[in-house]
Amino acid sequence: MSNTLVTQGLRKSFGPNQVLRGIDLTCDSGEVICVLGPSGSGKSTLLRCINHLETPDAGIVMINGEVVGYDVRDNFLVEKTDRQVEFQRRQIGMVFQRFNLFPHLTAEQNIALAPIKVLGDPPAKARQAAQELLNKVGLADKANAYPSQLSGGQQQRVAIARALAMRPSLMLFDEPTSALDPELVGEVLTTMADLAREGMTMIVVTHEIQFAREAATRVVFMDEGVIVEQGTPEDVLHSPKSPRLQSFLARVLQSSPPSPHSREDSTPTKKKK
């Protein structure tokens, strides 16, 4: 199985605050990695470095064997132009806490815009693909709706469809349900579980332990800018080894109700490594 993502020695500081302290992580094609950890542990910064929205202070990120953000010349890293970085980002879909939809565009137009402008898809093809993606996320009847006419959960599902429209090889989710009302969380997690079952390569920063238990092939626990523990959901969530992870899980599980996303047909089949 090939590596879609490899990070080596990833470090990032903001002033005196060391947020990432040497992250080594691989993500195989078809793998679903859920990243857990307390606030300030570096989870979101890790995703932003993977997508080169933040420039690492040290270390490299490789997607499909290609260094993100840099050309390698005579064993030196030479920074790519903004245009070259944008071209690389086509391989990486990212869904944020906030939906960031264009308010003056319909759901279909929000999804079709980037394939037309960036990929050069003919408008008719992009609109057809947008309709198919809206159907995929359960919003086939909302093609002509504007963001203000959609619930938060529906807007986030449109945002997922928009990221998928670029046909990425890797999807990044940065706490995609944290801005939603509790009753809307389930519909977004169900959409993500469906993607996991279909074999989409995903890295998901989340506090939804039940989703990690059901959908992940691997769970990574971060604290203070390092990976403290990682393994299968069974190992990490049911038999945590580090005291820091044990206390984190005890606190999260005590304060969180069961995830509402599960339905009879939505629990993904675990992929065999």
Short mmCIF file of C-alpha atoms in Angstrom, two decimals:
data_model
loop_
_atom_site.label_atom_id
_atom_site.label_comp_id
_atom_site.label_asym_id
_atom_site.label_seq_id
_atom_site.Cartn_x
_atom_site.Cartn_y
_atom_site.Cartn_z
CA MET A 1 0.00 0.00 0.00
CA SER A 2 1.44 3.39 -1.00
CA ASN A 3 1.86 6.41 1.25
CA THR A 4 -0.43 9.28 0.28
CA LEU A 5 1.11 11.46 3.01
CA VAL A 6 4.48 11.50 4.76
CA THR A 7 5.62 14.16 7.23
CA GLN A 8 9.17 14.11 8.58
CA GLY A 9 10.43 16.16 11.53
CA LEU A 10 7.70 18.76 11.21
CA ARG A 11 8.27 21.76 13.49
CA LYS A 12 6.36 25.01 13.82
CA SER A 13 6.56 27.86 16.32
CA PHE A 14 4.60 31.07 16.73
CA GLY A 15 6.96 33.39 18.54
CA PRO A 16 8.24 31.56 21.64
CA ASN A 17 5.39 29.03 21.48
CA GLN A 18 6.55 25.72 19.98
CA VAL A 19 3.37 24.25 18.52
CA LEU A 20 4.82 21.30 16.59
CA ARG A 21 7.95 19.61 17.94
CA GLY A 22 9.01 17.15 15.28
CA ILE A 23 6.00 15.30 13.86
CA ASP A 24 6.63 12.10 11.89
CA LEU A 25 3.41 10.78 10.39
CA THR A 26 2.43 8.60 7.45
CA CYS A 27 -1.01 8.08 5.96
CA ASP A 28 -1.53 5.24 3.52
CA SER A 29 -3.90 5.38 0.58
CA GLY A 30 -7.40 4.59 1.84
CA GLU A 31 -6.51 5.10 5.49
CA VAL A 32 -8.65 7.16 7.88
CA ILE A 33 -6.63 8.76 10.68
CA CYS A 34 -8.45 10.51 13.52
CA VAL A 35 -6.27 12.96 15.44
CA LEU A 36 -7.26 13.56 19.06
CA GLY A 37 -5.78 15.84 21.67
CA PRO A 38 -6.48 18.75 24.00
CA SER A 39 -6.79 22.32 22.76
CA GLY A 40 -3.37 23.75 21.92
CA SER A 41 -1.77 20.39 21.23
CA GLY A 42 -0.95 21.30 17.61
CA LYS A 43 -3.65 19.35 15.78
CA SER A 44 -4.97 22.16 13.59
CA THR A 45 -1.47 23.51 12.93
CA LEU A 46 -0.46 20.05 11.71
CA LEU A 47 -3.27 20.07 9.14
CA ARG A 48 -2.43 23.62 8.07
CA CYS A 49 1.23 22.65 7.57
CA ILE A 50 0.20 19.60 5.53
CA ASN A 51 -1.77 21.91 3.24
CA HIS A 52 0.99 24.56 3.34
CA LEU A 53 -1.40 27.14 4.76
CA GLU A 54 1.31 27.45 7.40
CA THR A 55 4.97 27.19 6.44
CA PRO A 56 6.83 24.70 8.67
CA ASP A 57 9.96 25.97 10.41
CA ALA A 58 11.62 22.59 9.80
CA GLY A 59 10.79 19.24 8.30
CA ILE A 60 8.96 18.32 5.12
CA VAL A 61 5.53 17.24 3.96
CA MET A 62 5.19 14.88 1.00
CA ILE A 63 1.95 14.10 -0.85
CA ASN A 64 2.13 11.18 -3.28
CA GLY A 65 5.92 11.34 -3.10
CA GLU A 66 6.19 15.06 -3.92
CA VAL A 67 7.40 17.64 -1.39
CA VAL A 68 4.65 20.17 -0.65
CA GLY A 69 5.61 23.82 -1.00
CA TYR A 70 9.19 23.28 -2.17
CA ASP A 71 11.29 22.09 -5.08
CA VAL A 72 14.29 19.92 -4.24
CA ARG A 73 17.40 21.19 -6.03
CA ASP A 74 20.86 19.81 -5.24
CA ASN A 75 19.62 18.60 -1.83
CA PHE A 76 18.28 22.08 -1.00
CA LEU A 77 14.62 23.04 -0.59
CA VAL A 78 13.64 25.98 -2.78
CA GLU A 79 10.24 27.50 -2.03
CA LYS A 80 7.64 27.19 -4.76
CA THR A 81 5.74 30.19 -6.06
CA ASP A 82 2.23 30.82 -4.77
CA ARG A 83 0.84 29.62 -8.08
CA GLN A 84 2.83 26.36 -7.86
CA VAL A 85 1.62 25.80 -4.29
CA GLU A 86 -1.99 26.36 -5.37
CA PHE A 87 -1.46 23.75 -8.09
CA GLN A 88 -0.19 21.26 -5.49
CA ARG A 89 -3.14 21.94 -3.20
CA ARG A 90 -5.47 20.47 -5.81
CA GLN A 91 -4.47 17.08 -4.38
CA ILE A 92 -5.62 18.06 -0.89
CA GLY A 93 -9.21 18.82 0.08
CA MET A 94 -9.73 20.67 3.35
CA VAL A 95 -12.87 21.20 5.40
CA PHE A 96 -12.66 23.79 8.17
CA GLN A 97 -14.65 24.45 11.33
CA ARG A 98 -16.38 27.31 9.53
CA PHE A 99 -18.02 26.59 6.21
CA ASN A 100 -16.66 29.60 4.25
CA LEU A 101 -19.23 29.27 1.48
CA PHE A 102 -19.71 32.19 -0.89
CA PRO A 103 -23.00 33.74 0.32
CA HIS A 104 -23.95 35.09 -3.12
CA LEU A 105 -23.64 31.68 -4.82
CA THR A 106 -26.02 28.73 -4.68
CA ALA A 107 -24.90 25.38 -3.31
CA GLU A 108 -24.33 24.08 -6.83
CA GLN A 109 -22.38 27.19 -7.81
CA ASN A 110 -20.20 27.01 -4.70
CA ILE A 111 -19.25 23.44 -5.61
CA ALA A 112 -18.73 24.03 -9.34
CA LEU A 113 -16.68 27.23 -9.06
CA ALA A 114 -13.22 25.77 -8.32
CA PRO A 115 -13.38 22.95 -10.90
CA ILE A 116 -14.23 25.59 -13.54
CA LYS A 117 -11.67 28.19 -12.43
CA VAL A 118 -8.82 25.93 -11.26
CA LEU A 119 -9.21 22.64 -13.10
CA GLY A 120 -10.60 24.17 -16.29
CA ASP A 121 -13.64 21.90 -16.37
CA PRO A 122 -16.37 22.94 -18.82
CA PRO A 123 -19.21 24.62 -16.88
CA ALA A 124 -21.76 21.99 -17.88
CA LYS A 125 -19.49 19.19 -16.67
CA ALA A 126 -18.78 21.02 -13.40
CA ARG A 127 -22.48 21.62 -12.75
CA GLN A 128 -23.30 17.97 -13.42
CA ALA A 129 -20.53 16.87 -11.05
CA ALA A 130 -21.83 19.32 -8.44
CA GLN A 131 -25.30 17.77 -8.70
CA GLU A 132 -23.81 14.30 -8.24
CA LEU A 133 -21.85 15.47 -5.18
CA LEU A 134 -24.91 17.11 -3.67
CA ASN A 135 -26.71 13.80 -4.09
CA LYS A 136 -23.75 12.06 -2.47
CA VAL A 137 -23.99 14.25 0.65
CA GLY A 138 -27.78 13.98 0.80
CA LEU A 139 -28.61 17.45 -0.53
CA ALA A 140 -29.82 16.78 -4.06
CA ASP A 141 -32.82 19.04 -3.48
CA LYS A 142 -30.71 22.00 -2.32
CA ALA A 143 -28.80 22.77 -5.53
CA ASN A 144 -30.40 26.19 -5.94
CA ALA A 145 -30.38 27.13 -2.26
CA TYR A 146 -28.13 29.91 -0.99
CA PRO A 147 -26.05 29.39 2.19
CA SER A 148 -28.42 31.61 4.19
CA GLN A 149 -31.22 29.17 3.34
CA LEU A 150 -29.30 26.16 4.68
CA SER A 151 -28.74 24.91 8.22
CA GLY A 152 -25.22 24.75 9.57
CA GLY A 153 -25.07 21.01 8.99
CA GLN A 154 -26.25 21.43 5.42
CA GLN A 155 -23.67 24.17 4.80
CA GLN A 156 -20.91 21.93 6.11
CA ARG A 157 -22.03 19.10 3.82
CA VAL A 158 -21.90 21.53 0.89
CA ALA A 159 -18.38 22.45 2.02
CA ILE A 160 -17.45 18.75 1.99
CA ALA A 161 -18.90 18.39 -1.52
CA ARG A 162 -16.96 21.49 -2.61
CA ALA A 163 -13.69 19.94 -1.39
CA LEU A 164 -14.49 16.65 -3.12
CA ALA A 165 -15.19 18.48 -6.38
CA MET A 166 -11.45 19.03 -6.82
CA ARG A 167 -10.97 15.25 -6.90
CA PRO A 168 -8.34 15.23 -4.12
CA SER A 169 -6.27 12.23 -3.11
CA LEU A 170 -6.34 13.34 0.55
CA MET A 171 -9.10 14.98 2.60
CA LEU A 172 -8.31 16.99 5.74
CA PHE A 173 -11.05 17.77 8.28
CA ASP A 174 -10.32 20.33 11.00
CA GLU A 175 -12.94 19.74 13.72
CA PRO A 176 -15.72 19.94 11.10
CA THR A 177 -18.56 19.62 13.64
CA SER A 178 -17.30 21.96 16.37
CA ALA A 179 -19.26 24.98 15.09
CA LEU A 180 -22.53 23.06 14.75
CA ASP A 181 -25.48 22.81 17.08
CA PRO A 182 -25.53 19.34 18.68
CA GLU A 183 -28.58 18.16 16.74
CA LEU A 184 -26.80 18.90 13.43
CA VAL A 185 -23.57 17.04 14.19
CA GLY A 186 -24.93 13.64 13.19
CA GLU A 187 -25.68 14.46 9.56
CA VAL A 188 -22.11 15.68 8.96
CA LEU A 189 -20.51 12.71 10.71
CA THR A 190 -22.69 10.34 8.69
CA THR A 191 -21.46 11.93 5.47
CA MET A 192 -17.86 11.54 6.65
CA ALA A 193 -18.47 7.92 7.69
CA ASP A 194 -19.83 7.23 4.21
CA LEU A 195 -16.63 8.67 2.69
CA ALA A 196 -14.53 6.51 4.99
CA ARG A 197 -16.46 3.40 3.95
CA GLU A 198 -15.87 4.27 0.29
CA GLY A 199 -12.10 4.35 0.83
CA MET A 200 -11.36 8.09 0.83
CA THR A 201 -7.99 8.87 2.41
CA MET A 202 -8.76 11.14 5.36
CA ILE A 203 -7.11 12.86 8.31
CA VAL A 204 -9.73 14.07 10.76
CA VAL A 205 -9.06 16.31 13.75
CA THR A 206 -12.03 15.66 16.01
CA HIS A 207 -13.32 15.28 19.55
CA GLU A 208 -15.99 12.83 18.40
CA ILE A 209 -14.69 9.68 20.07
CA GLN A 210 -17.47 7.46 18.74
CA PHE A 211 -16.72 8.53 15.17
CA ALA A 212 -13.03 7.74 15.73
CA ARG A 213 -13.97 4.36 17.16
CA GLU A 214 -16.17 3.44 14.19
CA ALA A 215 -14.53 5.10 11.19
CA ALA A 216 -10.79 5.31 11.84
CA THR A 217 -8.22 2.79 10.77
CA ARG A 218 -5.76 4.56 13.08
CA VAL A 219 -6.08 7.00 15.97
CA VAL A 220 -3.31 9.49 16.77
CA PHE A 221 -3.17 11.28 20.12
CA MET A 222 -1.22 14.56 20.24
CA ASP A 223 -0.22 16.65 23.22
CA GLU A 224 2.12 19.66 23.46
CA GLY A 225 3.19 19.37 19.83
CA VAL A 226 4.19 15.70 19.77
CA ILE A 227 2.49 12.42 18.96
CA VAL A 228 2.15 10.71 22.33
CA GLU A 229 0.45 7.53 21.18
CA GLN A 230 -1.02 6.03 18.02
CA GLY A 231 -2.53 2.74 16.93
CA THR A 232 -5.81 1.06 16.07
CA PRO A 233 -8.97 2.49 17.64
CA GLU A 234 -9.18 -0.61 19.80
CA ASP A 235 -5.65 -0.12 21.14
CA VAL A 236 -5.72 3.64 21.62
CA LEU A 237 -9.30 4.15 22.81
CA HIS A 238 -9.80 0.97 24.84
CA SER A 239 -6.28 0.24 26.07
CA PRO A 240 -4.44 3.60 26.29
CA LYS A 241 -0.87 3.21 27.54
CA SER A 242 0.17 6.76 28.44
CA PRO A 243 -1.22 8.44 31.57
CA ARG A 244 -1.80 11.61 29.52
CA LEU A 245 -4.08 9.80 27.07
CA GLN A 246 -5.83 7.94 29.88
CA SER A 247 -6.73 11.20 31.61
CA PHE A 248 -7.75 12.85 28.32
CA LEU A 249 -10.12 10.02 27.42
CA ALA A 250 -11.60 9.91 30.92
CA ARG A 251 -12.37 13.62 30.75
CA VAL A 252 -13.74 13.59 27.18
CA LEU A 253 -15.88 10.49 27.63
CA GLN A 254 -17.29 11.80 30.89
CA SER A 255 -18.35 15.11 29.33
CA SER A 256 -19.56 13.87 25.94
CA PRO A 257 -22.90 12.19 25.19
CA PRO A 258 -22.92 9.31 22.68
CA SER A 259 -22.40 10.49 19.10
CA PRO A 260 -25.71 10.83 17.24
CA HIS A 261 -24.30 10.08 13.79
CA SER A 262 -24.62 6.32 13.68
CA ARG A 263 -27.37 4.71 11.68
CA GLU A 264 -27.80 1.11 10.67
CA ASP A 265 -26.16 1.50 7.27
CA SER A 266 -23.55 4.15 8.07
CA THR A 267 -20.93 2.36 10.15
CA PRO A 268 -18.02 1.86 7.76
CA THR A 269 -16.39 -1.48 7.33
CA LYS A 270 -12.86 -1.38 8.70
CA LYS A 271 -10.31 -1.60 5.95
CA LYS A 272 -7.74 -4.35 6.28
CA LYS A 273 -4.16 -3.18 6.16
#
